[in-house]
Coordinates of N, CA and C in Angstrom, one line a residue:
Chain A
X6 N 0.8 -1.2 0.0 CA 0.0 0.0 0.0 C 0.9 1.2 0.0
X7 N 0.1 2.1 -0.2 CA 1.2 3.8 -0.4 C 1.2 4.2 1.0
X8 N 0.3 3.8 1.8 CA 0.4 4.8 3.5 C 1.3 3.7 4.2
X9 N 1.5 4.4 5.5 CA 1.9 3.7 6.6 C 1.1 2.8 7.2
X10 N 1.6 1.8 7.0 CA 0.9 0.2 7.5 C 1.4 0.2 9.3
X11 N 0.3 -0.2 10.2 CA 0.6 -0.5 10.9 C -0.4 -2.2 11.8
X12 N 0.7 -2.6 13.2 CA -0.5 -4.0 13.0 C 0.2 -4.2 14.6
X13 N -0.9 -5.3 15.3 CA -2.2 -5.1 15.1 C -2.7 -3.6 15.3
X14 N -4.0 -4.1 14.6 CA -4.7 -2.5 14.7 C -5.4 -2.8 16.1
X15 N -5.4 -3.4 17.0 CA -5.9 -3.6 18.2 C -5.7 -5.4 18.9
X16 N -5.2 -4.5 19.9 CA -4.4 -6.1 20.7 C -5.1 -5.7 22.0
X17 N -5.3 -6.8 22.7 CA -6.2 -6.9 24.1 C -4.8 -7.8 25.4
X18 N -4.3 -7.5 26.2 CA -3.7 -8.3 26.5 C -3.5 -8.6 27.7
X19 N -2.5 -8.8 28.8 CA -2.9 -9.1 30.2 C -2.1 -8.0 30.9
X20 N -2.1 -7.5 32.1 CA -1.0 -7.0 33.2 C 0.0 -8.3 33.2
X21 N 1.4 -7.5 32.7 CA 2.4 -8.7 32.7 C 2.9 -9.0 31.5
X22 N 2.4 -8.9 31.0 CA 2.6 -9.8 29.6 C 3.6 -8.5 28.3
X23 N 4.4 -9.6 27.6 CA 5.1 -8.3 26.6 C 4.0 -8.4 25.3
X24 N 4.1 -7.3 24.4 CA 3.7 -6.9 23.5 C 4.5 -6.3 22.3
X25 N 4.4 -6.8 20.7 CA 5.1 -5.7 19.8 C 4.1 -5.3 19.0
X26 N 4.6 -4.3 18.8 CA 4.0 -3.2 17.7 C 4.1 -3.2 16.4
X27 N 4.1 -3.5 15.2 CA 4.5 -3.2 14.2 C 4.4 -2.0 13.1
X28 N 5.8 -1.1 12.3 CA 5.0 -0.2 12.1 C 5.9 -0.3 10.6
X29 N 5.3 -0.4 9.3 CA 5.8 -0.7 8.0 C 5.9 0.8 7.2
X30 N 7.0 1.6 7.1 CA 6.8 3.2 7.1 C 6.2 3.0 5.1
X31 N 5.6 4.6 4.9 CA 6.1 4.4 3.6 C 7.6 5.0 2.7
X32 N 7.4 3.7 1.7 CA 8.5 3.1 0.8 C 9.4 4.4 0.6
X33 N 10.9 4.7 1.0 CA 11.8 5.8 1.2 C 11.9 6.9 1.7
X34 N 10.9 6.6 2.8 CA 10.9 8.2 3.9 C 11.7 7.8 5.2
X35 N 13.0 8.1 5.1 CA 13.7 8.3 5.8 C 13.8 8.2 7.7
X36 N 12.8 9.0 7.8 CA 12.3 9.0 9.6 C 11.0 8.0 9.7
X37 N 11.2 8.2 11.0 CA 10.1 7.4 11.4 C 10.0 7.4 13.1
X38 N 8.6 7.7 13.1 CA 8.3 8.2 14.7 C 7.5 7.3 15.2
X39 N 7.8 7.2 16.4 CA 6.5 6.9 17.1 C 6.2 7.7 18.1
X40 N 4.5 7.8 18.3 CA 3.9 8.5 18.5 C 2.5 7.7 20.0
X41 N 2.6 8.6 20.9 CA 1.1 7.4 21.8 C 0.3 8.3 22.4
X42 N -1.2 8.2 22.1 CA -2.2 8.6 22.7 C -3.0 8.2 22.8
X43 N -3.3 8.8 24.5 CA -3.9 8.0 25.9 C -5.8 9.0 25.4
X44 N -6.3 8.4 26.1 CA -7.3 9.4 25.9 C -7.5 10.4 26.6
X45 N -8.0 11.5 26.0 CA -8.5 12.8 26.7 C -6.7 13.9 27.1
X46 N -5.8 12.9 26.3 CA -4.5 13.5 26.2 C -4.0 13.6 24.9
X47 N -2.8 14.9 24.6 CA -2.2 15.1 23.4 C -1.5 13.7 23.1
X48 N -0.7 13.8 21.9 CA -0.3 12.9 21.1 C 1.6 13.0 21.8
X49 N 1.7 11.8 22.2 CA 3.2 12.2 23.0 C 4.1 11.3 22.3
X50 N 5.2 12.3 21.8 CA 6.4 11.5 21.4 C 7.2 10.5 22.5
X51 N 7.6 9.7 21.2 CA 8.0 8.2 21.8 C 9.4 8.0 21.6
X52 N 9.7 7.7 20.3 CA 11.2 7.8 19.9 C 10.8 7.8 18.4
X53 N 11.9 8.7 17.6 CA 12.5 8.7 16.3 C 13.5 8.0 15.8
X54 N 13.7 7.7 14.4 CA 15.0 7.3 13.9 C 15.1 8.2 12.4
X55 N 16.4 8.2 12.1 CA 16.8 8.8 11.0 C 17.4 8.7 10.5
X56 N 17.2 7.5 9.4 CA 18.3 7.0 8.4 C 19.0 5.7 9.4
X57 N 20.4 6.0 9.2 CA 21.3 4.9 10.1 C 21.8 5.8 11.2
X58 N 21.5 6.8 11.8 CA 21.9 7.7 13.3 C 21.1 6.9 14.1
X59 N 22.0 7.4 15.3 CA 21.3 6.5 16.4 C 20.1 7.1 17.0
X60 N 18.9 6.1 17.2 CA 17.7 6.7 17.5 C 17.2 7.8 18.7
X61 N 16.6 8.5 18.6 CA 16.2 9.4 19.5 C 15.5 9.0 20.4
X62 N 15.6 8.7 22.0 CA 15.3 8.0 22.7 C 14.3 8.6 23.7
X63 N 14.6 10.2 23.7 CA 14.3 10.9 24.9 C 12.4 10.6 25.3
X64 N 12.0 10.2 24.5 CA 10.4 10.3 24.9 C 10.0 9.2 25.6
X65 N 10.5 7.5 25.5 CA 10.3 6.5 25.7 C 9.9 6.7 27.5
X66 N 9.0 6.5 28.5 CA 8.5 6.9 29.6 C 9.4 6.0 30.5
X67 N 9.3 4.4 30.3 CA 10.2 3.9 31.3 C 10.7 2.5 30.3
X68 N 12.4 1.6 31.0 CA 12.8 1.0 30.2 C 12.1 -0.2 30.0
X69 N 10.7 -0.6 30.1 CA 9.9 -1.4 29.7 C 10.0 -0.9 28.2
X70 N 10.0 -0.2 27.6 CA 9.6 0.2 26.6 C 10.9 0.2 25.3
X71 N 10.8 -0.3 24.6 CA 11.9 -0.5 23.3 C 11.5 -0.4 22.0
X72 N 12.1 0.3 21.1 CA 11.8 -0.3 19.8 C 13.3 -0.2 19.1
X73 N 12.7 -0.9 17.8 CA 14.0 -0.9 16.9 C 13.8 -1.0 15.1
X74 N 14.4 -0.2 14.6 CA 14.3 -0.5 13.5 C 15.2 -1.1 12.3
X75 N 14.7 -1.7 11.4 CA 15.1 -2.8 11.0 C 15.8 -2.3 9.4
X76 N 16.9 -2.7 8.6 CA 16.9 -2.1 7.4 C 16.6 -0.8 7.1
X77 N 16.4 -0.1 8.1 CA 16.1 1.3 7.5 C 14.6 1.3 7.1
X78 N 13.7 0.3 7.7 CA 12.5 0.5 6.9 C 11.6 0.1 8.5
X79 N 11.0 -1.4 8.5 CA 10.1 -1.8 9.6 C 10.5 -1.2 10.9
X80 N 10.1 -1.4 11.9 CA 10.2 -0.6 13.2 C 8.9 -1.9 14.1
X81 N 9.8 -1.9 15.1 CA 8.9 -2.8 15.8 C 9.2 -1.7 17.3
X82 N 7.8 -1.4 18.4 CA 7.8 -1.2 19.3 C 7.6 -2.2 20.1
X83 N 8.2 -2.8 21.0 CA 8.3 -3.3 21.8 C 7.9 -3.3 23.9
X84 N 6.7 -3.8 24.4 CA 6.8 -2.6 25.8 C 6.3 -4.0 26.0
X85 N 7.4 -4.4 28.0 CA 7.2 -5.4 28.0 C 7.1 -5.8 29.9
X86 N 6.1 -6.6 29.9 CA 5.2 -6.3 31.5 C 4.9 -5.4 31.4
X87 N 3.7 -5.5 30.7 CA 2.7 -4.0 30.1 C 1.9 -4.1 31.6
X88 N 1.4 -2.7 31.4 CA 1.0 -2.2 33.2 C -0.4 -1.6 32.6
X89 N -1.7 -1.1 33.0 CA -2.4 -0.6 32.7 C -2.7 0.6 32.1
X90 N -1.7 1.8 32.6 CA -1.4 2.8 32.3 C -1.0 2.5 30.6
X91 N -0.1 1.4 30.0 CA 0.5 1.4 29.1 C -1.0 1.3 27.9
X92 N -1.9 1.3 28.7 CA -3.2 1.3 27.0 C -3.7 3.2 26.9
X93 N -3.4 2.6 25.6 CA -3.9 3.8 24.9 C -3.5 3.1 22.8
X94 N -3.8 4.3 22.1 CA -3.5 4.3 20.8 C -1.8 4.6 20.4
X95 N -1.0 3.3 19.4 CA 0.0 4.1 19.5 C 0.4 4.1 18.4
X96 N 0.8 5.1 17.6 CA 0.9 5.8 16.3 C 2.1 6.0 15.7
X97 N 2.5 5.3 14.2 CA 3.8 5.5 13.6 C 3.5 6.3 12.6
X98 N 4.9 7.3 12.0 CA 4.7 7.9 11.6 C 6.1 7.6 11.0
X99 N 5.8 8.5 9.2 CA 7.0 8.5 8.8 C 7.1 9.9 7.9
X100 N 8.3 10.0 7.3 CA 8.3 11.5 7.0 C 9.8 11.2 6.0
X101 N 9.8 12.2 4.8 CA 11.0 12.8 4.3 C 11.7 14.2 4.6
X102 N 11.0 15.1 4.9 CA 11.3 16.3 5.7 C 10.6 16.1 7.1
X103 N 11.0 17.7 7.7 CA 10.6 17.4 9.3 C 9.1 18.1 9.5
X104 N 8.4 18.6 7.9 CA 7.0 19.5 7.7 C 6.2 18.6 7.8
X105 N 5.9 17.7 7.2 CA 4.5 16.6 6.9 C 5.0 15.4 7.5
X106 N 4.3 14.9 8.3 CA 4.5 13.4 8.7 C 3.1 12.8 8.5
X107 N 3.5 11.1 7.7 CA 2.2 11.0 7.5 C 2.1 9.7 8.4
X108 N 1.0 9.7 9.0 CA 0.7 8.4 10.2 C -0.5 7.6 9.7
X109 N 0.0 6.8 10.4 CA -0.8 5.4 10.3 C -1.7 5.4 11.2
X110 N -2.7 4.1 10.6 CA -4.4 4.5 11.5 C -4.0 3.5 13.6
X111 N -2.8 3.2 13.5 CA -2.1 3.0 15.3 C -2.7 1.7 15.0
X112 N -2.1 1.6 16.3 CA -2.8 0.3 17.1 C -3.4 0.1 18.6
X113 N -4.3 -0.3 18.6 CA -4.8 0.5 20.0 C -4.8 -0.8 20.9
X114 N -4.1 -0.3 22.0 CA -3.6 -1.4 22.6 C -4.5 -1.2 23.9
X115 N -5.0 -2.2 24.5 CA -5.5 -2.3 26.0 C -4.8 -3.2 26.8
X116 N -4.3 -3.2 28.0 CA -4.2 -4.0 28.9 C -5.2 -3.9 30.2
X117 N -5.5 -5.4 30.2 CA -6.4 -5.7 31.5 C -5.8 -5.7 33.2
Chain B
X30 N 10.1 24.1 28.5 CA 9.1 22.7 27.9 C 8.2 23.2 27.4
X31 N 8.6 22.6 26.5 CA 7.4 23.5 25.0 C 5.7 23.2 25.4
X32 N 5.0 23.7 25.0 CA 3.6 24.1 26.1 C 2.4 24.4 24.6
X33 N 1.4 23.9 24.5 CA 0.6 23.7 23.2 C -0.9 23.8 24.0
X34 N -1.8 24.8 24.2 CA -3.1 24.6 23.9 C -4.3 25.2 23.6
X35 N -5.1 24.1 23.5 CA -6.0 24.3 22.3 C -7.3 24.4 22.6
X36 N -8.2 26.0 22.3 CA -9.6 26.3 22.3 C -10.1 26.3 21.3
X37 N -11.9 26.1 20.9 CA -12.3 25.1 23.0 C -12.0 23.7 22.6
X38 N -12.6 23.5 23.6 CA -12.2 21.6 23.9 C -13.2 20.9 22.1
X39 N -14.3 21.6 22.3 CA -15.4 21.5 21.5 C -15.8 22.2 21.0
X40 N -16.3 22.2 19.9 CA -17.3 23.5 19.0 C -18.1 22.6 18.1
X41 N -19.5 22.7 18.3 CA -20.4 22.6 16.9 C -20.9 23.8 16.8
X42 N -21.2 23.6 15.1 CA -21.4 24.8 14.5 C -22.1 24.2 13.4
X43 N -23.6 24.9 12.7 CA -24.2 24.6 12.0 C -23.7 25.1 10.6
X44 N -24.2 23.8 9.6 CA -23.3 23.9 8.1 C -23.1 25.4 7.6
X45 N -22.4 26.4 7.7 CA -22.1 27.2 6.5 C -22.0 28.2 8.1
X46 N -21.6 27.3 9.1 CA -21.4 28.8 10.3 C -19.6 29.3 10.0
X47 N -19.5 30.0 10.1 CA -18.0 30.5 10.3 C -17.5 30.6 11.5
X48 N -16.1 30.1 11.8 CA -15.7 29.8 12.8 C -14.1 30.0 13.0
X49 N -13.5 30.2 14.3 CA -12.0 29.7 14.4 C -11.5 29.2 15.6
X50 N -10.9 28.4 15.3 CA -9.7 27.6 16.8 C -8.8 28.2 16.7
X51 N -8.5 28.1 18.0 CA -7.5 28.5 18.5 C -6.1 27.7 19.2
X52 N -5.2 27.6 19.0 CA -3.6 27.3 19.4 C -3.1 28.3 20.1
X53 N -2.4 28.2 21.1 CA -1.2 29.1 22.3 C -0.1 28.4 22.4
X54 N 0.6 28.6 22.4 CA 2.1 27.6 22.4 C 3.0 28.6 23.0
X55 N 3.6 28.0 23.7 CA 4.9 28.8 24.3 C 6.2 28.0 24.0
X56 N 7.5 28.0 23.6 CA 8.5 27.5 23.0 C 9.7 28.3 22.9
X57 N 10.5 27.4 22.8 CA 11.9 28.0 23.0 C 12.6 28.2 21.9
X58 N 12.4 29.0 20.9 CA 12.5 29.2 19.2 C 11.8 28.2 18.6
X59 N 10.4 28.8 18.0 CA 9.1 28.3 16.7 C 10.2 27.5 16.1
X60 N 10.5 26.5 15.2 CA 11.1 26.4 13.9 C 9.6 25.5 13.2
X61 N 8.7 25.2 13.9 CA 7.6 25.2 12.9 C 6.0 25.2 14.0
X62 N 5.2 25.3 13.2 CA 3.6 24.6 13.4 C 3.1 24.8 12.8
X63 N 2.3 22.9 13.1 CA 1.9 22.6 12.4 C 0.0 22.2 12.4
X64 N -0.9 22.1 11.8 CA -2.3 21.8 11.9 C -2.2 20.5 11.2
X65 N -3.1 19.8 12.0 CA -3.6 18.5 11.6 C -5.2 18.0 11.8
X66 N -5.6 17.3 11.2 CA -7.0 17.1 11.1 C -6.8 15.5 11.7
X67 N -7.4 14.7 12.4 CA -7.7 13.4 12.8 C -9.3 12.9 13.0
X68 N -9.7 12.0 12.0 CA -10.8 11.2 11.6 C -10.7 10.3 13.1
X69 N -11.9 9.9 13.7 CA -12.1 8.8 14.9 C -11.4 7.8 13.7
X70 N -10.9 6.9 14.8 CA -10.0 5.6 14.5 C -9.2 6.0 13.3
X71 N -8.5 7.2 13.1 CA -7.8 7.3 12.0 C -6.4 7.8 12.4
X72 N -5.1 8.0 11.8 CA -4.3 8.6 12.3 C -4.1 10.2 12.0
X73 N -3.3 10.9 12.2 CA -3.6 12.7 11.8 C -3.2 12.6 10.7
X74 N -3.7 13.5 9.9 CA -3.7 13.9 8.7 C -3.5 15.4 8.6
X75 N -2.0 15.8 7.9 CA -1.6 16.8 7.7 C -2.3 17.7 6.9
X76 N -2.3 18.8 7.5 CA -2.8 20.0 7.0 C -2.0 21.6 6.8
X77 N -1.3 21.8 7.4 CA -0.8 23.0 7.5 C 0.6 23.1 8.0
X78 N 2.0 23.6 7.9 CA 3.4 24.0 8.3 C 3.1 26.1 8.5
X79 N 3.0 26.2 9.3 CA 3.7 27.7 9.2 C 5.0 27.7 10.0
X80 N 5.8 28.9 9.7 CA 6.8 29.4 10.0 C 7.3 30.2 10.7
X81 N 6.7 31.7 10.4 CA 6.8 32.6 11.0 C 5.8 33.3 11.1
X82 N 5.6 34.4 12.0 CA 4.7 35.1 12.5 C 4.3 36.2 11.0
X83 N 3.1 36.1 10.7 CA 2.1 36.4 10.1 C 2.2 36.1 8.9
X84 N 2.7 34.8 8.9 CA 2.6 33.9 7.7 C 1.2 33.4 7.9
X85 N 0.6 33.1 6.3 CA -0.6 32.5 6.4 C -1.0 31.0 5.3
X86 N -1.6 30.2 5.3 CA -2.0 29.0 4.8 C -3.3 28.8 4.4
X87 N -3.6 28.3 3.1 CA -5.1 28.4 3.3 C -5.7 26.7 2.2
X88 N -6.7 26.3 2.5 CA -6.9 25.2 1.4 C -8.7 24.8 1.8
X89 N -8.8 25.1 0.5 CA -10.2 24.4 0.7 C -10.7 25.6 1.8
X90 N -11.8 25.3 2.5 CA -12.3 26.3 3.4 C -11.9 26.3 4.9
X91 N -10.4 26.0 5.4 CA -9.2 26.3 5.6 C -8.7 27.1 5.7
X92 N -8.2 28.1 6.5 CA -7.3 28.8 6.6 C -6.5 28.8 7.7
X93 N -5.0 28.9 7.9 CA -4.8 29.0 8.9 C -3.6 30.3 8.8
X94 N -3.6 30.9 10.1 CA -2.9 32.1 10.3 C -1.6 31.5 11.8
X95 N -0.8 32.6 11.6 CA 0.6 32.5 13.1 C 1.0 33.9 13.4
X96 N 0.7 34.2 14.4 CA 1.2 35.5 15.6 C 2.2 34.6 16.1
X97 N 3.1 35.8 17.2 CA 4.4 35.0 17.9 C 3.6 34.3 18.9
X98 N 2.2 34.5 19.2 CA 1.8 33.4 20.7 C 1.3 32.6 20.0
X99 N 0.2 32.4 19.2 CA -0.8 31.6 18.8 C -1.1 31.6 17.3
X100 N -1.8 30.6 16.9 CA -2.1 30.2 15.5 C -3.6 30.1 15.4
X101 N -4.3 30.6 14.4 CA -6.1 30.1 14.3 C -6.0 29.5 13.0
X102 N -6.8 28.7 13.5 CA -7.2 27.7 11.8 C -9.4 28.6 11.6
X103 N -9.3 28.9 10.7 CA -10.4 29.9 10.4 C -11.2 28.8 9.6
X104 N -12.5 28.6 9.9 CA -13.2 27.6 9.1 C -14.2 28.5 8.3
X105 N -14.3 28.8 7.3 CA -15.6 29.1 6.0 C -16.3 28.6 5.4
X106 N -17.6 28.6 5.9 CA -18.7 27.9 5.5 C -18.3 26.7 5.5
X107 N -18.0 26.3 6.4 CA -18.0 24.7 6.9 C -19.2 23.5 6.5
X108 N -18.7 22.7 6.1 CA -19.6 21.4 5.8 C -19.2 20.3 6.9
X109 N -20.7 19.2 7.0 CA -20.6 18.4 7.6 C -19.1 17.5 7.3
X110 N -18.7 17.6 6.2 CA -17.5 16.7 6.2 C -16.3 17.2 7.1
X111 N -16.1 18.6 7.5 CA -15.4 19.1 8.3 C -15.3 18.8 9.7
X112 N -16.2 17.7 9.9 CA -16.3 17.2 11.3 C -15.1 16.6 11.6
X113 N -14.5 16.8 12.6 CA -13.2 15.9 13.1 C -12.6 16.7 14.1
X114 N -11.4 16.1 14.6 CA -10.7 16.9 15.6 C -9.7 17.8 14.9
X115 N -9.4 18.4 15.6 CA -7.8 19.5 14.5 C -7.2 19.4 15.9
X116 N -5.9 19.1 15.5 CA -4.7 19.0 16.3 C -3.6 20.2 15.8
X117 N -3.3 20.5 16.7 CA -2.2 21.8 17.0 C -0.3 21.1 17.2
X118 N 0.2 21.4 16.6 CA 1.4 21.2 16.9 C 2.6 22.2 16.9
X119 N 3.6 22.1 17.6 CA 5.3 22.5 17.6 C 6.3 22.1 17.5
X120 N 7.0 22.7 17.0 CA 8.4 21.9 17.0 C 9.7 22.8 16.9
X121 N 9.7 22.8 18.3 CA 11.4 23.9 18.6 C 12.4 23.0 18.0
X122 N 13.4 24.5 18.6 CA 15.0 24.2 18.7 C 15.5 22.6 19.9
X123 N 14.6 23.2 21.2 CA 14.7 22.2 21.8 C 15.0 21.0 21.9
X124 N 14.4 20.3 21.7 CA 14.5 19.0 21.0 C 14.8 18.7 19.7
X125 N 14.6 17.3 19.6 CA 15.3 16.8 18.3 C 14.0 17.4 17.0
X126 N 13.7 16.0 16.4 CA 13.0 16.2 15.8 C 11.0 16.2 16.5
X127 N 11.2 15.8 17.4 CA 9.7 15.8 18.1 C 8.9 16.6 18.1
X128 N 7.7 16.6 17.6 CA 6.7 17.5 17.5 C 5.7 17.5 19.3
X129 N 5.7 18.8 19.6 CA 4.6 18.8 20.8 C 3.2 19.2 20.2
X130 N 2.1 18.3 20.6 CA 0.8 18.2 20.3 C -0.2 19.2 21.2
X131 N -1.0 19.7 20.7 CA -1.9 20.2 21.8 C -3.3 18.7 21.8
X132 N -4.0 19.1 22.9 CA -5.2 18.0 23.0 C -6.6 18.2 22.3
X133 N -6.1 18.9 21.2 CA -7.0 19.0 19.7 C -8.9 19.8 20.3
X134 N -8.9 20.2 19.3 CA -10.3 20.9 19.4 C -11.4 20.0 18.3
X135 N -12.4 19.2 19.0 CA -13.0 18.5 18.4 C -14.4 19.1 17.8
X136 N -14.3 19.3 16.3 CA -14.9 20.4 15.7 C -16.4 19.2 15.2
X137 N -17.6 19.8 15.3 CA -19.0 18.8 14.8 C -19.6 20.2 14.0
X138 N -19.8 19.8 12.8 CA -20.5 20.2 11.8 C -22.0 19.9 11.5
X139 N -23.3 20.6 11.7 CA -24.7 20.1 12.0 C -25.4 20.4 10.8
X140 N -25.8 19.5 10.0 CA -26.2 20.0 8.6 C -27.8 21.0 9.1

């Protein structure tokens, strides 16, 4: 497809348990963000990558939380002994400049 | 810490009312903002970059304007399709590449 693929688009899971994210950017855009929002809250940065530099980590909340990306393309978030606080919608994004980023429809993650 | 928000929480407004939101941001050198539109269950959908203060943007019945505090997105004769949230964004010197979000003004269009 031409947009940003992302999957699942909705996971249900336990307190405890790890989770990945998957986020497929589109085909030659360089960056790639992630993005999470909680309800009734703004959209909060996660971490970036750009190209082969080493990724921008500052937003990730606690080290339960990982991702990584792959070839310069896939990106997997990773958050592991998910806690209840950790559900919300979480949103990849990719971009060729730092003007337009175009995101994907998330994955909206619940933990029980 | 870059600081984004956004009036009102809510607005409907009957088809062809004219209207504007509002953005406040406080930041430690603009190097952009931006407007976004988000569909329920969808992700945001770009709409707008401004730059500098009293630059303006416009598309469709659209407009958006930048002072050094705040930004309005100006709606013209608005249609029901214009229903959605508009999200407000920043992006200083500050940080890297990270955009700060405000918690969006969720706009209903009443035919």
């Amino acid at each position: 497809g031409a947009g940003v693929s992302q999957s699942p688009s909705n996971k249900v899971t336990e307190k405890g348990k790890d989770v990945e994210l998957r986020c497929d950017p589109i085909s030659g855009h360089t960056a790639l963000y992630w993005y999470r929002q909680s309800l009734g809250q703004g959209l909060e940065f996660l971490i970036y990558f750009q190209g082969n530099s080493a990724p921008d980590k500052s937003g990730l909340p606690s080290d339960r939380f990982s991702a990584e990306r792959t070839g310069g393309s896939v990106s997997t978030l990773t958050i592991q002994r998910t806690q209840q606080e950790d559900s919300a919608v979480y949103l990849c994004a990719s971009s060729l400049t730092r003007s337009e980023l175009f995101f994907g429809e998330g994955s909206r993650l619940t933990v029980l | 810490e870059d600081q984004v928000t956004q009036s009102p929480e809510a607005l409907r407004l009957q088809e062809g009312e004219s209207s504007s939101l509002n953005c406040s941001y406080t930041v430690s050198g603009l190097r952009g903002l931006f407007w976004y539109r988000q569909d329920p269950g969808k992700g945001p959908e770009f709409l707008f970059t401004l730059y500098s203060a009293g630059e303006e943007k416009e598309k469709e019945r659209l407009k958006a304007t930048l002072t050094k505090k705040e930004s309005f997105l100006h709606i013209t004769a608005p249609k029901p399709e214009d229903s959605a949230t508009y999200l407000c964004a920043v992006h200083s010197g500050a940080g890297s590449y990270q955009l700060t979000f405000g918690k969006g003004t969720k706009l209903s269009v009443i035919p």
